[in-house]
PDB file of C-alpha atoms in Angstrom:
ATOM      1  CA  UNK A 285      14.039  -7.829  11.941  1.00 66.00           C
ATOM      2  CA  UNK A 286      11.309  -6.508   9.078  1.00 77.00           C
ATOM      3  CA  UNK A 287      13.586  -3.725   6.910  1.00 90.00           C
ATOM      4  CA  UNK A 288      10.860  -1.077   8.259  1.00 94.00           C
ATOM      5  CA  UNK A 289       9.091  -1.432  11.983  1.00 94.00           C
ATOM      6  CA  UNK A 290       5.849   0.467  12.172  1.00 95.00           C
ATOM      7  CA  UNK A 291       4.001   0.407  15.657  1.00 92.00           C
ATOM      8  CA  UNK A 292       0.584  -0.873  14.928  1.00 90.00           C
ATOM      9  CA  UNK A 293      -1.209   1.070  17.912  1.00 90.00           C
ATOM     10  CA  UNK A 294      -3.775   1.773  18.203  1.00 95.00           C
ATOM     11  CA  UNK A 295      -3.195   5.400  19.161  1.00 96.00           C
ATOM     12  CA  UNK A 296      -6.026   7.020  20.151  1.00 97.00           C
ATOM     13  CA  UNK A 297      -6.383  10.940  21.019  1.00 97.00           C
ATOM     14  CA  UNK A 298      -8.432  13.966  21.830  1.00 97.00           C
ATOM     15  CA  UNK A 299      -9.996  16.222  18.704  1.00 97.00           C
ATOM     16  CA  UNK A 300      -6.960  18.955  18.225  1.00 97.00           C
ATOM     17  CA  UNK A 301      -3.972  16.882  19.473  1.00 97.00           C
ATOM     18  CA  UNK A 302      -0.940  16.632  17.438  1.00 98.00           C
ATOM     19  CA  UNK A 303      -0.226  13.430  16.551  1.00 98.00           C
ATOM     20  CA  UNK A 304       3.082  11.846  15.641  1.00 97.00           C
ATOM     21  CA  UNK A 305       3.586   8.676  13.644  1.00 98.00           C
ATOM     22  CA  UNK A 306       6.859   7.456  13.407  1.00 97.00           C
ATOM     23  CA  UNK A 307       8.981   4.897  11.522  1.00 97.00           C
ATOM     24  CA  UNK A 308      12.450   3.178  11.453  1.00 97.00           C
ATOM     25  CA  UNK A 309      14.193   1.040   8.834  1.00 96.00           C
ATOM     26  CA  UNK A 310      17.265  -0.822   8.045  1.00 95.00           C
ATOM     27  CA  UNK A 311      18.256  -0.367   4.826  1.00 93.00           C
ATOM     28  CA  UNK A 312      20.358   2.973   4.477  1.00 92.00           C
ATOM     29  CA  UNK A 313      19.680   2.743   0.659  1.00 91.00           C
ATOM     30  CA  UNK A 314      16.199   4.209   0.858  1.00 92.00           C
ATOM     31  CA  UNK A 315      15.822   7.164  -0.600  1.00 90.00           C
ATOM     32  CA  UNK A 316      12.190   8.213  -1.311  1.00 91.00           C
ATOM     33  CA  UNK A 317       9.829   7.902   1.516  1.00 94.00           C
ATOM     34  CA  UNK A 318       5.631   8.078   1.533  1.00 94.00           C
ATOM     35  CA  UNK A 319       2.988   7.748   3.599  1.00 96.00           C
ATOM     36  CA  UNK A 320      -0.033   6.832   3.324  1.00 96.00           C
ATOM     37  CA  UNK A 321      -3.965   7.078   4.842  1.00 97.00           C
ATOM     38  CA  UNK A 322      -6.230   4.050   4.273  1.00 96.00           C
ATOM     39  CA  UNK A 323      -9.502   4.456   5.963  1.00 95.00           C
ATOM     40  CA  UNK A 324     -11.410   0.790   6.571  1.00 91.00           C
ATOM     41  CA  UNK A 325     -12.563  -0.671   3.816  1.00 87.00           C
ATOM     42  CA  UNK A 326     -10.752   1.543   1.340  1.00 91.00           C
ATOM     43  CA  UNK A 327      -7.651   1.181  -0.616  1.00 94.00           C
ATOM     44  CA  UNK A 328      -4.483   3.357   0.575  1.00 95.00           C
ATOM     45  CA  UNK A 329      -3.748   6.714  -0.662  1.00 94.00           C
ATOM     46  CA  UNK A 330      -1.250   8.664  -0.810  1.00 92.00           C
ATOM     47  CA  UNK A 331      -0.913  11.561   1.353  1.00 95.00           C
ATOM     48  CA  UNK A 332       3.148  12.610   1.675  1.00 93.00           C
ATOM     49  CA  UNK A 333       6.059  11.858  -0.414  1.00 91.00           C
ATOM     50  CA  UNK A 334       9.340  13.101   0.618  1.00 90.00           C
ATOM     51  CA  UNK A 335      12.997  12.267  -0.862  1.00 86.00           C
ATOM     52  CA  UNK A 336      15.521  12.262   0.888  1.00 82.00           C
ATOM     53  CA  UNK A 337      16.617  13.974   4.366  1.00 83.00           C
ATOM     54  CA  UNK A 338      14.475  17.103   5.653  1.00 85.00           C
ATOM     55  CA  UNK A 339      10.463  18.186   6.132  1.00 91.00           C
ATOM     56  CA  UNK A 340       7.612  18.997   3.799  1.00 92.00           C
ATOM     57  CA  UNK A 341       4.790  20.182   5.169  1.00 94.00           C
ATOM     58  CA  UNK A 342       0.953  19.880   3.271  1.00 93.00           C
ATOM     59  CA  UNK A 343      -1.235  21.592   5.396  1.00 96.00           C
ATOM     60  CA  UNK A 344      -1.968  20.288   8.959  1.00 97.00           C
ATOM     61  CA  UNK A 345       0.557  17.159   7.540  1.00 97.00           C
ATOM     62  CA  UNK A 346       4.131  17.367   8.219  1.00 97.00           C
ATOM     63  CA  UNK A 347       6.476  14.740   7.072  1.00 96.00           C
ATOM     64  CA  UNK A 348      10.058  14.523   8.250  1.00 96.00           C
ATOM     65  CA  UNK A 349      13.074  12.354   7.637  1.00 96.00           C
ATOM     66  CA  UNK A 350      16.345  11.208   9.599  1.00 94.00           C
ATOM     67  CA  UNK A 351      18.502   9.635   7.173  1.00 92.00           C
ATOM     68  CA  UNK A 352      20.995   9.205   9.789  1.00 92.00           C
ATOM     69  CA  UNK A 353      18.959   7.793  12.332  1.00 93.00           C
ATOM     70  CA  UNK A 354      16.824   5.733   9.567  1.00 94.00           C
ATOM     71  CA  UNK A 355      13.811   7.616  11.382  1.00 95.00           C
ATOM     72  CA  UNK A 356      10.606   8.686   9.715  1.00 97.00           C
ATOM     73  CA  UNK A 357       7.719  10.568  11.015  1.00 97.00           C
ATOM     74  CA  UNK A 358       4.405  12.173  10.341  1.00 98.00           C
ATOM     75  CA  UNK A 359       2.673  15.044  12.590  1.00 98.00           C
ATOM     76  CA  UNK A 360      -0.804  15.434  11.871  1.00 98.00           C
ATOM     77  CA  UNK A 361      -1.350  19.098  13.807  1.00 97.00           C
ATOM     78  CA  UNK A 362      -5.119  20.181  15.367  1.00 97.00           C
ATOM     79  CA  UNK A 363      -6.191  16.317  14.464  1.00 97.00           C
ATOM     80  CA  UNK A 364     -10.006  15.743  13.317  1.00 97.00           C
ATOM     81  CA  UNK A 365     -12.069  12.967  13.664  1.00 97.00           C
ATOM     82  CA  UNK A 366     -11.764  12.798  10.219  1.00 97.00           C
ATOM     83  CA  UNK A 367      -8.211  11.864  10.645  1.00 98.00           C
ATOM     84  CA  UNK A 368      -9.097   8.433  11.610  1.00 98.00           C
ATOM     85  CA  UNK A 369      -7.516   5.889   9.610  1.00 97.00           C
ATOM     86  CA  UNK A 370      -4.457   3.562   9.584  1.00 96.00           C
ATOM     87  CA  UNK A 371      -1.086   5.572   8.535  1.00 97.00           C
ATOM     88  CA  UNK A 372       1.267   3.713   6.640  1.00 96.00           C
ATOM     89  CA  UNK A 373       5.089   4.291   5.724  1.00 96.00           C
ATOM     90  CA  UNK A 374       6.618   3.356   2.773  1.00 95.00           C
ATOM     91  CA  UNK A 375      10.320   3.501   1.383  1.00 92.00           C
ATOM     92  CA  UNK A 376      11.666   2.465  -1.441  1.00 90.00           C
ATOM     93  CA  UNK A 377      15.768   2.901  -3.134  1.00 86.00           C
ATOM     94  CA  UNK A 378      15.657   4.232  -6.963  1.00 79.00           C
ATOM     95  CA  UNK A 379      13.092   2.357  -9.212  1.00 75.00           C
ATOM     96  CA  UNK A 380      12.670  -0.537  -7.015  1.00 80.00           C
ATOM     97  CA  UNK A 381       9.222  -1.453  -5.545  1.00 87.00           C
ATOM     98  CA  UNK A 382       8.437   0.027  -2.023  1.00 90.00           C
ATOM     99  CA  UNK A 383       8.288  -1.621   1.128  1.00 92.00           C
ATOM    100  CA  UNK A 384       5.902  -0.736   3.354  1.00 94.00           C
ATOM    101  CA  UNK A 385       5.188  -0.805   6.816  1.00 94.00           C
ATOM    102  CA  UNK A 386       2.566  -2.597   8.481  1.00 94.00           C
ATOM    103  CA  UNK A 387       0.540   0.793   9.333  1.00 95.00           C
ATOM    104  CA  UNK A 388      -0.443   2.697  12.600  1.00 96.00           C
ATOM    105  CA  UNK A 389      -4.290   3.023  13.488  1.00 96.00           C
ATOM    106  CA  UNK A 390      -5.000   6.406  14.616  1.00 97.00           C
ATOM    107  CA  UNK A 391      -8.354   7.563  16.566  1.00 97.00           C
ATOM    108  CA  UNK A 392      -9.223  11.024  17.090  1.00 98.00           C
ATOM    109  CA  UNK A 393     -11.674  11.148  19.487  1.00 96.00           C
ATOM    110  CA  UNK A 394     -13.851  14.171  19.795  1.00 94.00           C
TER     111      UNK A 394
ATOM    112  CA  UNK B 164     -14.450   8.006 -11.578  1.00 54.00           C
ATOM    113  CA  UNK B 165     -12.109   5.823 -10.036  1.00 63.00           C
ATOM    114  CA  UNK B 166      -8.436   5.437 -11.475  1.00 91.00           C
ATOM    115  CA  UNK B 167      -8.315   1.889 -10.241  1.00 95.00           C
ATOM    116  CA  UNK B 168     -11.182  -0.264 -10.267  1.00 96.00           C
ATOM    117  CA  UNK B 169     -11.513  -4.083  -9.170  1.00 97.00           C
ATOM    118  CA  UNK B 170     -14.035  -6.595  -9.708  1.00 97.00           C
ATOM    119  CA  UNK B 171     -15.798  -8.120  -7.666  1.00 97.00           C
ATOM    120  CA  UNK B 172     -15.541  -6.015  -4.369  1.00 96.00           C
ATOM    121  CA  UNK B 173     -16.870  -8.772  -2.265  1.00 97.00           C
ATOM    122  CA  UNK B 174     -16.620 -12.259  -2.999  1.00 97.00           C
ATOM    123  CA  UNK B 175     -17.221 -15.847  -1.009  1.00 97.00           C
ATOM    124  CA  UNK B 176     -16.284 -18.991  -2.309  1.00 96.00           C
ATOM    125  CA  UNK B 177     -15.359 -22.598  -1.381  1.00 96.00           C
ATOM    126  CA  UNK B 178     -11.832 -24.305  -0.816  1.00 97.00           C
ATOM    127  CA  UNK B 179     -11.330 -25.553  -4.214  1.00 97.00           C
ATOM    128  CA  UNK B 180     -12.901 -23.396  -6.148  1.00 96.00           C
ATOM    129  CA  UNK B 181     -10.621 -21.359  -8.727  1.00 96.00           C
ATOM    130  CA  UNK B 182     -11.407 -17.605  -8.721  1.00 97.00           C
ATOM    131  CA  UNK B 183     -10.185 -14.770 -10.482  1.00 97.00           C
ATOM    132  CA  UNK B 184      -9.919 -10.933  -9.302  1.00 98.00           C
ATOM    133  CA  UNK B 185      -9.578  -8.388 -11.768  1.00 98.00           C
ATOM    134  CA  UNK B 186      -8.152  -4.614 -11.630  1.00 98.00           C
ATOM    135  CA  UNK B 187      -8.771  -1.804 -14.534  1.00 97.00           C
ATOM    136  CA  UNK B 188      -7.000   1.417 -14.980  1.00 96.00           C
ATOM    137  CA  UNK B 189      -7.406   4.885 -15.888  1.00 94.00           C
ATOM    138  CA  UNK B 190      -4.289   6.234 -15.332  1.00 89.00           C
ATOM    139  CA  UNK B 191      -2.116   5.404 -18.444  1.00 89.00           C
ATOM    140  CA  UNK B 192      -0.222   4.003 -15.992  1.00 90.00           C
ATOM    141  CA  UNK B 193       2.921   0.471 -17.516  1.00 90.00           C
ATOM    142  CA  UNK B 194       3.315  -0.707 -13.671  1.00 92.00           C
ATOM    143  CA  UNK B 195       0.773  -2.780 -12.295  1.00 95.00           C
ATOM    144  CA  UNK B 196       0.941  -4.907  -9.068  1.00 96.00           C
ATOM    145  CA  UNK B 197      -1.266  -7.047  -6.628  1.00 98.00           C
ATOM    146  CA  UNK B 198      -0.985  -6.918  -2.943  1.00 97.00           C
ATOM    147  CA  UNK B 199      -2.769  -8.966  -0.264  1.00 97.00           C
ATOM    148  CA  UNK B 200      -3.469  -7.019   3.431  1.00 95.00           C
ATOM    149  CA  UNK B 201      -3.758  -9.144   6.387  1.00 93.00           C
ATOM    150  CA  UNK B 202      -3.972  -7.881   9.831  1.00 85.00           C
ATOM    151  CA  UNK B 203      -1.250  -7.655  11.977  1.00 80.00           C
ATOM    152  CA  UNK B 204       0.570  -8.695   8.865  1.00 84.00           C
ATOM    153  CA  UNK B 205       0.334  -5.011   6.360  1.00 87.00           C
ATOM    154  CA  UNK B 206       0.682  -5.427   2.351  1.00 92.00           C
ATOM    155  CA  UNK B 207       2.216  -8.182   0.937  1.00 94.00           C
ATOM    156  CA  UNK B 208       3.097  -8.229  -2.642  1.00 95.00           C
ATOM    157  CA  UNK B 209       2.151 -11.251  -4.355  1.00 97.00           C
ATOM    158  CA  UNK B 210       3.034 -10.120  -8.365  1.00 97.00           C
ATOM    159  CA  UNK B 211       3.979  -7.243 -10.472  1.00 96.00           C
ATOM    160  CA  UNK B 212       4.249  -6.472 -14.078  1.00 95.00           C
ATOM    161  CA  UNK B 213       6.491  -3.456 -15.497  1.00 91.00           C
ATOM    162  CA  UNK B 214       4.435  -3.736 -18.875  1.00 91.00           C
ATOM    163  CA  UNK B 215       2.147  -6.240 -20.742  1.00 92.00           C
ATOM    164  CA  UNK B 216       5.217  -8.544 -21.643  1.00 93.00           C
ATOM    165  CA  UNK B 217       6.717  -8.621 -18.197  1.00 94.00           C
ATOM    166  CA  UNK B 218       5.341 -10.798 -15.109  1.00 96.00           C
ATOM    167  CA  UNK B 219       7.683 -11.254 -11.846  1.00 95.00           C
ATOM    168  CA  UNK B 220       6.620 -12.832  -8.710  1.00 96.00           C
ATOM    169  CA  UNK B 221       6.130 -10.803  -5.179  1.00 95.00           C
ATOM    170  CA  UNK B 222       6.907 -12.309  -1.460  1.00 91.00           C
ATOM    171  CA  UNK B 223       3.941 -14.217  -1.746  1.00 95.00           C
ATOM    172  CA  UNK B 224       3.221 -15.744  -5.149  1.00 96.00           C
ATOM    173  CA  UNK B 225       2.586 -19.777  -4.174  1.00 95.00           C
ATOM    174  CA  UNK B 226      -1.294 -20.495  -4.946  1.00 95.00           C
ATOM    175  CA  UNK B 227      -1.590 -17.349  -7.749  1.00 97.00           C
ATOM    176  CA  UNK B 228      -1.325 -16.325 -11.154  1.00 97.00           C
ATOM    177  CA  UNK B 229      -1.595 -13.684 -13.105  1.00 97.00           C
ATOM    178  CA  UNK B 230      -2.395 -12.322 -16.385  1.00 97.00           C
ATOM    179  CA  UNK B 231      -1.400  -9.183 -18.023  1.00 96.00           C
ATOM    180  CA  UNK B 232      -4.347  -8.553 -20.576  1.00 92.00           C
ATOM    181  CA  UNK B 233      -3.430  -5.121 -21.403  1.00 94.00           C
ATOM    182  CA  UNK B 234      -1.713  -2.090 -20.574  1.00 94.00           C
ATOM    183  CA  UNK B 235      -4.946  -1.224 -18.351  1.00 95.00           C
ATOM    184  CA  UNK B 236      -5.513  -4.245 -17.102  1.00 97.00           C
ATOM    185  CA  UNK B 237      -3.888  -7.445 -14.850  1.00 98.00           C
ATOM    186  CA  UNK B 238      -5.951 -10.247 -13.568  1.00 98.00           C
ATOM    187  CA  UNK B 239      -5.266 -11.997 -10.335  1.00 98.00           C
ATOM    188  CA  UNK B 240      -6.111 -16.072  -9.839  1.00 98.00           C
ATOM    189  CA  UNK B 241      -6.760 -18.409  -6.808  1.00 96.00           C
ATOM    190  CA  UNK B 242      -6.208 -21.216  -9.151  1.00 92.00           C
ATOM    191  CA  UNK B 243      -7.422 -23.641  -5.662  1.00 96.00           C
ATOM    192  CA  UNK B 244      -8.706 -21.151  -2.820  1.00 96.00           C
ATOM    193  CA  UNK B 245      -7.507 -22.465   0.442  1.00 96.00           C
ATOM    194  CA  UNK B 246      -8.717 -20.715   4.036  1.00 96.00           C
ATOM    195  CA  UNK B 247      -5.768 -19.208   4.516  1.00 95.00           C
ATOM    196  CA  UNK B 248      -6.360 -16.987   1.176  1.00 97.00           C
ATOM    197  CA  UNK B 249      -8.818 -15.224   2.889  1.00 97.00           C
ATOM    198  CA  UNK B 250      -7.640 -11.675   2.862  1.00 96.00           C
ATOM    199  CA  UNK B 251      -8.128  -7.767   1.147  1.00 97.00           C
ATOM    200  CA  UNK B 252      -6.869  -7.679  -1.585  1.00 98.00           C
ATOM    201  CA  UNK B 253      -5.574  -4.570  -3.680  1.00 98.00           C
ATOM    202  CA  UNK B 254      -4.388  -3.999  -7.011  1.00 98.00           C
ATOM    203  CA  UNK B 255      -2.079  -0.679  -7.471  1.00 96.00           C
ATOM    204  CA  UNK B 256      -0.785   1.005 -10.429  1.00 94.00           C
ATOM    205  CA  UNK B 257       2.461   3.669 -10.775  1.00 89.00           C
ATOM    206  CA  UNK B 258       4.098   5.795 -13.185  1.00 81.00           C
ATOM    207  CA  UNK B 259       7.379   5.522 -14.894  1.00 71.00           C
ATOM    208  CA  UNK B 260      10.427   6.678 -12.489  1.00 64.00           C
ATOM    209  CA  UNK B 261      11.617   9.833 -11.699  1.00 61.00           C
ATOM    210  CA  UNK B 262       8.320  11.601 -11.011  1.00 60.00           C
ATOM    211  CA  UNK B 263       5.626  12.014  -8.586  1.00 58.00           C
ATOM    212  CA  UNK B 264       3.848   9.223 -10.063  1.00 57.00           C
ATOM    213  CA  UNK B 265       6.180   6.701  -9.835  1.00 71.00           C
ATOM    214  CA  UNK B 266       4.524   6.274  -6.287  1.00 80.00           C
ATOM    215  CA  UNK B 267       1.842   3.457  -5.900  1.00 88.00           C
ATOM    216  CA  UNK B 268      -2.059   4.285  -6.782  1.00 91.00           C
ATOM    217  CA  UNK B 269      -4.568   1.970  -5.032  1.00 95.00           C
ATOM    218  CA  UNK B 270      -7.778   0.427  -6.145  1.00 96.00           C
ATOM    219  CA  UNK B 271     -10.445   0.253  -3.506  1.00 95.00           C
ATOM    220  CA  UNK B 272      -9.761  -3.676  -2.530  1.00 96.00           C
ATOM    221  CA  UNK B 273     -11.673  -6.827  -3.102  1.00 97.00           C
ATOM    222  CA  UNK B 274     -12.507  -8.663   0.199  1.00 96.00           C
ATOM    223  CA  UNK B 275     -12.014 -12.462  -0.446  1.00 97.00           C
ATOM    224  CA  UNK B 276     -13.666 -15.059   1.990  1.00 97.00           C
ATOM    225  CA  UNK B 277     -12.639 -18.657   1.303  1.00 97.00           C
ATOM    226  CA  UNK B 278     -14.472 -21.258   3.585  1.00 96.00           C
TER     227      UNK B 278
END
């Protein structure tokens, strides 16, 4: 079992859905969490960092944790076309390096 | 400009042939690391390097090298490409601990195609 399990999709909606992307992990030692956008042929970037338990919401982007249930998400509300891209989680305990998860391909239809 | 730039963006070579990938900062940034992407597979970390003096392996590291020039910059080598090298490749910076940038800053990738 990979430390964090990302479903790859794709997951493919209607312009103005809200979207969910979830993911879980094994290691209850995680304390910072991320997620990230990576269009094709781009490099990642960085779209929501959290730490620890709770929500923060940036916009139309909400990101929420579930320490207990080692259960990540990301809502994406009235989704674009724009919005596009493959979504990847990340997690990572104190200094050490994060591990990521193998991203989610999202496509917003209009 | 771009924080993180790599050279080249696209490149083709032969099996055999040594190549060498190359990332630049902007950021002022002592972490550096390189990750391969692979479909199906996600990022893969094949080295990282804390500052100049320190080098540590990834997951991955069998069939690379790499070289720590300078703060800003950290090389990546295919000392003998094989096929199965054939991947994106991305080089990512981050900040010391304890802040908002001690998360990981991409460069845009460089596309390697070994034949």
């Amino acid at each position: 079992q990979k430390e964090v399990e990302q479903d790859p999709g794709p997951l493919s909606v209607p312009e103005g859905a809200i979207v969910s992307l979830n993911c879980t992990y094994s290691n209850s030692a995680f304390q910072y969490f991320m997620w990230y956008r990576q269009y094709s042929r781009k490099g990642p970037e960085l779209l929501m960092y959290t730490y620890s338990s709770g929500n923060k919401e940036d916009g139309r982007f909400t990101a929420q944790v579930d320490k207990s249930s080692k259960y990540i998400s990301l809502f994406i509300r009235d989704s674009q076309p724009s919005d596009s891209a493959t979504y990847l989680c990340a997690m990572r305990r104190g200094s050490y390096i994060p591990t990521f998860g193998r991203g989610t391909s999202l496509i917003v239809h209009p | 400009d771009a924080d993180v730039t790599q050279t080249p963006r696209n490149r083709i070579t032969k099996t055999g042939k040594r190549i060498m990938l190359e990332c630049s900062q902007t950021k002022g940034h002592d972490r550096m690391y390189w990750y391969r992407q692979d479909p199906g597979l996600g990022l893969r970390l094949i080295y990282y390097s804390f500052d100049v003096k320190d080098i540590n392996k990834g997951e991955i590291s069998d069939g690379y090298s790499v070289s720590r020039q300078a703060q800003a910059k950290f090389s990546l080598s295919l000392e003998s490409a094989i096929p199965n090298q054939t991947a994106l490749y991305f080089c990512a910076t981050s900040g010391p601990t304890g802040g908002r940038t001690d998360t990981q800053y991409f460069g845009p990738g460089t596309r390697l195609t070994v034949l």
